GROMACS .gro file of C-alpha atoms in nm:
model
  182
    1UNK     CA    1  -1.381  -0.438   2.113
    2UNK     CA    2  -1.434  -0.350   2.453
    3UNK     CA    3  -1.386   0.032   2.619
    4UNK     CA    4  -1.042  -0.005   2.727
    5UNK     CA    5  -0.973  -0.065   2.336
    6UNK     CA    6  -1.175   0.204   2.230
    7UNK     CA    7  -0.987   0.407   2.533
    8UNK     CA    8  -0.653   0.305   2.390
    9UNK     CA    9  -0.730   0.372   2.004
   10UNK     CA   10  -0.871   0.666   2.059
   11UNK     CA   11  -0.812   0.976   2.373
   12UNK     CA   12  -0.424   1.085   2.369
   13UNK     CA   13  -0.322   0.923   2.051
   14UNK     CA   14  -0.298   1.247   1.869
   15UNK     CA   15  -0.057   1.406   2.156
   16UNK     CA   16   0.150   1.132   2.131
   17UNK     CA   17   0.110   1.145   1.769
   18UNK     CA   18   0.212   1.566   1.754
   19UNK     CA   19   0.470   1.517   2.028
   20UNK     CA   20   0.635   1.273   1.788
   21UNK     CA   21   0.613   1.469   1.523
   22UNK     CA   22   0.797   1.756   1.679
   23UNK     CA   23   1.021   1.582   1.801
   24UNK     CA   24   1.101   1.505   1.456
   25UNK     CA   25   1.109   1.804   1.326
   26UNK     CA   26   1.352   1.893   1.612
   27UNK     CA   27   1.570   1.595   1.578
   28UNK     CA   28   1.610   1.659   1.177
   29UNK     CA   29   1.714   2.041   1.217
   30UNK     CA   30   1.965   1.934   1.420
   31UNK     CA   31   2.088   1.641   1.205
   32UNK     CA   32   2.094   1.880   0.881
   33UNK     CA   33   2.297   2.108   1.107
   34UNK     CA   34   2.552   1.796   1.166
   35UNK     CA   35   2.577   1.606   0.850
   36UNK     CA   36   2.545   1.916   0.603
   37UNK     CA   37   2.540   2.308   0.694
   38UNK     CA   38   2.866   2.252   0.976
   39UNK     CA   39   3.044   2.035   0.729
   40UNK     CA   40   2.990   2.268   0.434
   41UNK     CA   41   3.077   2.613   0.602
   42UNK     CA   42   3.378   2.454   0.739
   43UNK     CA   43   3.537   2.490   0.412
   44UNK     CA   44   3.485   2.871   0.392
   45UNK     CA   45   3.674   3.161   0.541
   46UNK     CA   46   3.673   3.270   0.909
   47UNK     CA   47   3.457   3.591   0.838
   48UNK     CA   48   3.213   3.374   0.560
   49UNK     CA   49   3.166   3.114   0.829
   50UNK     CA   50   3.123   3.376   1.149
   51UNK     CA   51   2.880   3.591   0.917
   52UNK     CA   52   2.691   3.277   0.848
   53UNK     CA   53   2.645   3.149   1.164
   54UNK     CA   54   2.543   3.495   1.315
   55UNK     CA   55   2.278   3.506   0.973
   56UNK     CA   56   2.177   3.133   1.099
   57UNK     CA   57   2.134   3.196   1.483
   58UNK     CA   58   1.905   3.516   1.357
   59UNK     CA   59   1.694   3.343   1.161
   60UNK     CA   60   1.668   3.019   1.362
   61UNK     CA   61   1.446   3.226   1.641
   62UNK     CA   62   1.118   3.198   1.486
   63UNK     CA   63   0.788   3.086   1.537
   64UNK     CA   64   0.810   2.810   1.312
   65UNK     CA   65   1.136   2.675   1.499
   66UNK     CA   66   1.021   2.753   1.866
   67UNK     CA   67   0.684   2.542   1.820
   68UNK     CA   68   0.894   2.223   1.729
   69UNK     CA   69   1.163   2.295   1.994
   70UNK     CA   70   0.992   2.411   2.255
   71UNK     CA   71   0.624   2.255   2.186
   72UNK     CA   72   0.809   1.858   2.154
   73UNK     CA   73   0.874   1.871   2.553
   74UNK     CA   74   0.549   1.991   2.646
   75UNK     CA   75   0.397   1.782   2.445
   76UNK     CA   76   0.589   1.477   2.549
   77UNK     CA   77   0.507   1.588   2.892
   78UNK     CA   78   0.123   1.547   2.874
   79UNK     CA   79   0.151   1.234   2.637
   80UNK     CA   80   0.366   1.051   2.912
   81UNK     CA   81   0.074   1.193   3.153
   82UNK     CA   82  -0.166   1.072   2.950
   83UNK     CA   83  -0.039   0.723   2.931
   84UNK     CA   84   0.058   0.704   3.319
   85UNK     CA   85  -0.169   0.375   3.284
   86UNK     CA   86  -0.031   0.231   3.015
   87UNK     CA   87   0.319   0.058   3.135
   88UNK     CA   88   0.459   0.012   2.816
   89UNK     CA   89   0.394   0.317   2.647
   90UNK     CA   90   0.422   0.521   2.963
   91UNK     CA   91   0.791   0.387   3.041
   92UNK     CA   92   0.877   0.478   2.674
   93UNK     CA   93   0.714   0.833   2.668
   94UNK     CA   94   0.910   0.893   2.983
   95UNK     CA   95   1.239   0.814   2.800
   96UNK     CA   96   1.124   1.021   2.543
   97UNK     CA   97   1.096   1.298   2.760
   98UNK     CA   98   1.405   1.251   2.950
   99UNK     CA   99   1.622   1.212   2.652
  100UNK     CA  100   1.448   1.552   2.518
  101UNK     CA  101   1.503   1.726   2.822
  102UNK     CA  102   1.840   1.677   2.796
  103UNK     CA  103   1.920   1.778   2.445
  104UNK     CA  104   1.702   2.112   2.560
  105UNK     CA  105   1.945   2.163   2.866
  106UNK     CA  106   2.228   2.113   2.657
  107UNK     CA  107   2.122   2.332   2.409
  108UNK     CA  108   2.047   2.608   2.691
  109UNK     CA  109   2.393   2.545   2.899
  110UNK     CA  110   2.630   2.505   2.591
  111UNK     CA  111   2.508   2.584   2.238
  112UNK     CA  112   2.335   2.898   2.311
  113UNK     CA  113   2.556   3.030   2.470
  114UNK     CA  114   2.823   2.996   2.235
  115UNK     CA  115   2.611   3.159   1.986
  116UNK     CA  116   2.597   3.457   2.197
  117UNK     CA  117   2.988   3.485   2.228
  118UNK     CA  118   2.956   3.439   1.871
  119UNK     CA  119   2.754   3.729   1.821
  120UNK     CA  120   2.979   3.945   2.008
  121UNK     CA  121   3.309   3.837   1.885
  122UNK     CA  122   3.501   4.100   1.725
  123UNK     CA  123   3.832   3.885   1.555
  124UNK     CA  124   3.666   3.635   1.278
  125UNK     CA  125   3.934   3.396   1.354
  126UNK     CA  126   3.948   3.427   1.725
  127UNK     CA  127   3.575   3.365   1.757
  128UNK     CA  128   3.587   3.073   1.527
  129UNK     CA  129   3.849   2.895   1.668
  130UNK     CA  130   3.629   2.919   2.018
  131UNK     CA  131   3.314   2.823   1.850
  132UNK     CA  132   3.351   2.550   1.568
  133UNK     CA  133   3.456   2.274   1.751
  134UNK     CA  134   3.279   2.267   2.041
  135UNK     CA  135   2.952   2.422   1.883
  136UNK     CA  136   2.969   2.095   1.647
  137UNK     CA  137   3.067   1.799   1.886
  138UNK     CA  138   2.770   1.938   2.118
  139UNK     CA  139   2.497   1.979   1.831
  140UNK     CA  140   2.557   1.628   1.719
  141UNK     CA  141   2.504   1.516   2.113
  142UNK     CA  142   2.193   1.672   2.106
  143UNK     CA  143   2.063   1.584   1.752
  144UNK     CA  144   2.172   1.184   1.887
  145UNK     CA  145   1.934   1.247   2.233
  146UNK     CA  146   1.683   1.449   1.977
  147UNK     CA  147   1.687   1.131   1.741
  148UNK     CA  148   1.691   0.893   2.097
  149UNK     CA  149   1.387   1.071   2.203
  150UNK     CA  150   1.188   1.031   1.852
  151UNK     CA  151   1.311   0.644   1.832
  152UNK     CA  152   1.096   0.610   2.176
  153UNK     CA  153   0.807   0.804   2.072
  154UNK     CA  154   0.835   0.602   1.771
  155UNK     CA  155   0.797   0.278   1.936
  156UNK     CA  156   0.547   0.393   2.210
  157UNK     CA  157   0.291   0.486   1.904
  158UNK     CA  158   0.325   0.103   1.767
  159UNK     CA  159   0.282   0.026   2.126
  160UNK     CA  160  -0.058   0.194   2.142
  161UNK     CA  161  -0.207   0.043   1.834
  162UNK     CA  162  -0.089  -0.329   1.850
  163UNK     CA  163  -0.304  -0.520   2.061
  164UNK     CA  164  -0.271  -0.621   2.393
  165UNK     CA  165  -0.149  -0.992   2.487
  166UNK     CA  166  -0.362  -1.129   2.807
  167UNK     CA  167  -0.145  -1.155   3.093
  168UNK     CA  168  -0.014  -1.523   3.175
  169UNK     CA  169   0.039  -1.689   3.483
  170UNK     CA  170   0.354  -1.708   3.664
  171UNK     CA  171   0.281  -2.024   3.874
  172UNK     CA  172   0.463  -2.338   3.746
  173UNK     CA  173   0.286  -2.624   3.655
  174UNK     CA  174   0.191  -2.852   3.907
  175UNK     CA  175   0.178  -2.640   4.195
  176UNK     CA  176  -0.125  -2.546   4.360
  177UNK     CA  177  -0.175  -2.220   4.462
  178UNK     CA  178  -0.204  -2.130   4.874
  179UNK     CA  179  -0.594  -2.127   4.991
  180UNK     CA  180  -0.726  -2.294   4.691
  181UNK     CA  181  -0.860  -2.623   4.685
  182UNK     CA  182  -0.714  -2.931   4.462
   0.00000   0.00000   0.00000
């Protein structure tokens, strides 16, 4: 094994590696959110499912949470950085990134805030009506660009450790290339 192998097993692997995994952790919250806590308080009462929420966007903003959500784009960040030499892996730890960055926007420019009007809704029914629907067609955007993101980080980690093929020539067969000699 040469030291470009060694390079490639070795430095950056575990950024990519944490990166992934927060991503993961990021992608899953919001996939529980859309396939199992939305659908469930949807069949209670306007003031269960307000209280809820407002009990869920409480608890959500915690250490635990914030490291996954806001520690995944960092860490994508300086993984892509990391592999800026590496075209395969870079190209798909920029995707990564880009498809993370997005969810995090969205989450900024539409979710959040409809938590906050949430919180300050007075009429159960009246705040629910403005929340639900949106709140859910926009979480399950973002947990499909949180799951995009993972499926690239994903890939770029089997792209580190599989061996690299030696580049082939391009010239076709028969042709001599100009300067050399025949």
């Amino acid at each position: 094994m040469n030291t470009h192998d060694n390079k490639r097993v070795g430095g950056g692997s575990w950024v990519l590696g944490a990166a992934t995994v927060a991503t993961g952790l990021a992608a899953g919250s919001f996939f529980v959110f859309s396939c199992a806590v939305m659908p469930a308080l949807a069949r209670s009462d306007d003031h269960t499912y307000v209280a809820v929420m407002r009990n869920i966007n409480d608890v959500i903003q915690n250490p635990v949470f914030f490291a996954s959500f806001l520690g995944a784009p960092v860490l994508i960040a300086v993984a892509a950085w990391q592999q800026r030499h590496e075209p395969g892996v870079r190209g798909l730890t920029y995707a990564a990134l880009g498809a993370y960055v997005l969810a995090f926007v969205l989450t900024s420019a539409v979710n959040v805030p409809l938590n906050d009007a949430l919180a300050r809704a007075a009429d159960p029914a009246a705040a629910r009506a403005h929340f639900e629907g949106p709140w859910v067609a926009w979480n399950a955007v973002r947990a499909g660009l949180c799951t995009l993101s993972l499926g690239f980080l994903a890939r770029a980690c089997l792209g580190r450790l599989s061996p690299r093929r030696p580049r082939t020539s391009r010239r076709r067969p028969g042709r001599v290339p100009v300067g050399s000699r025949a």
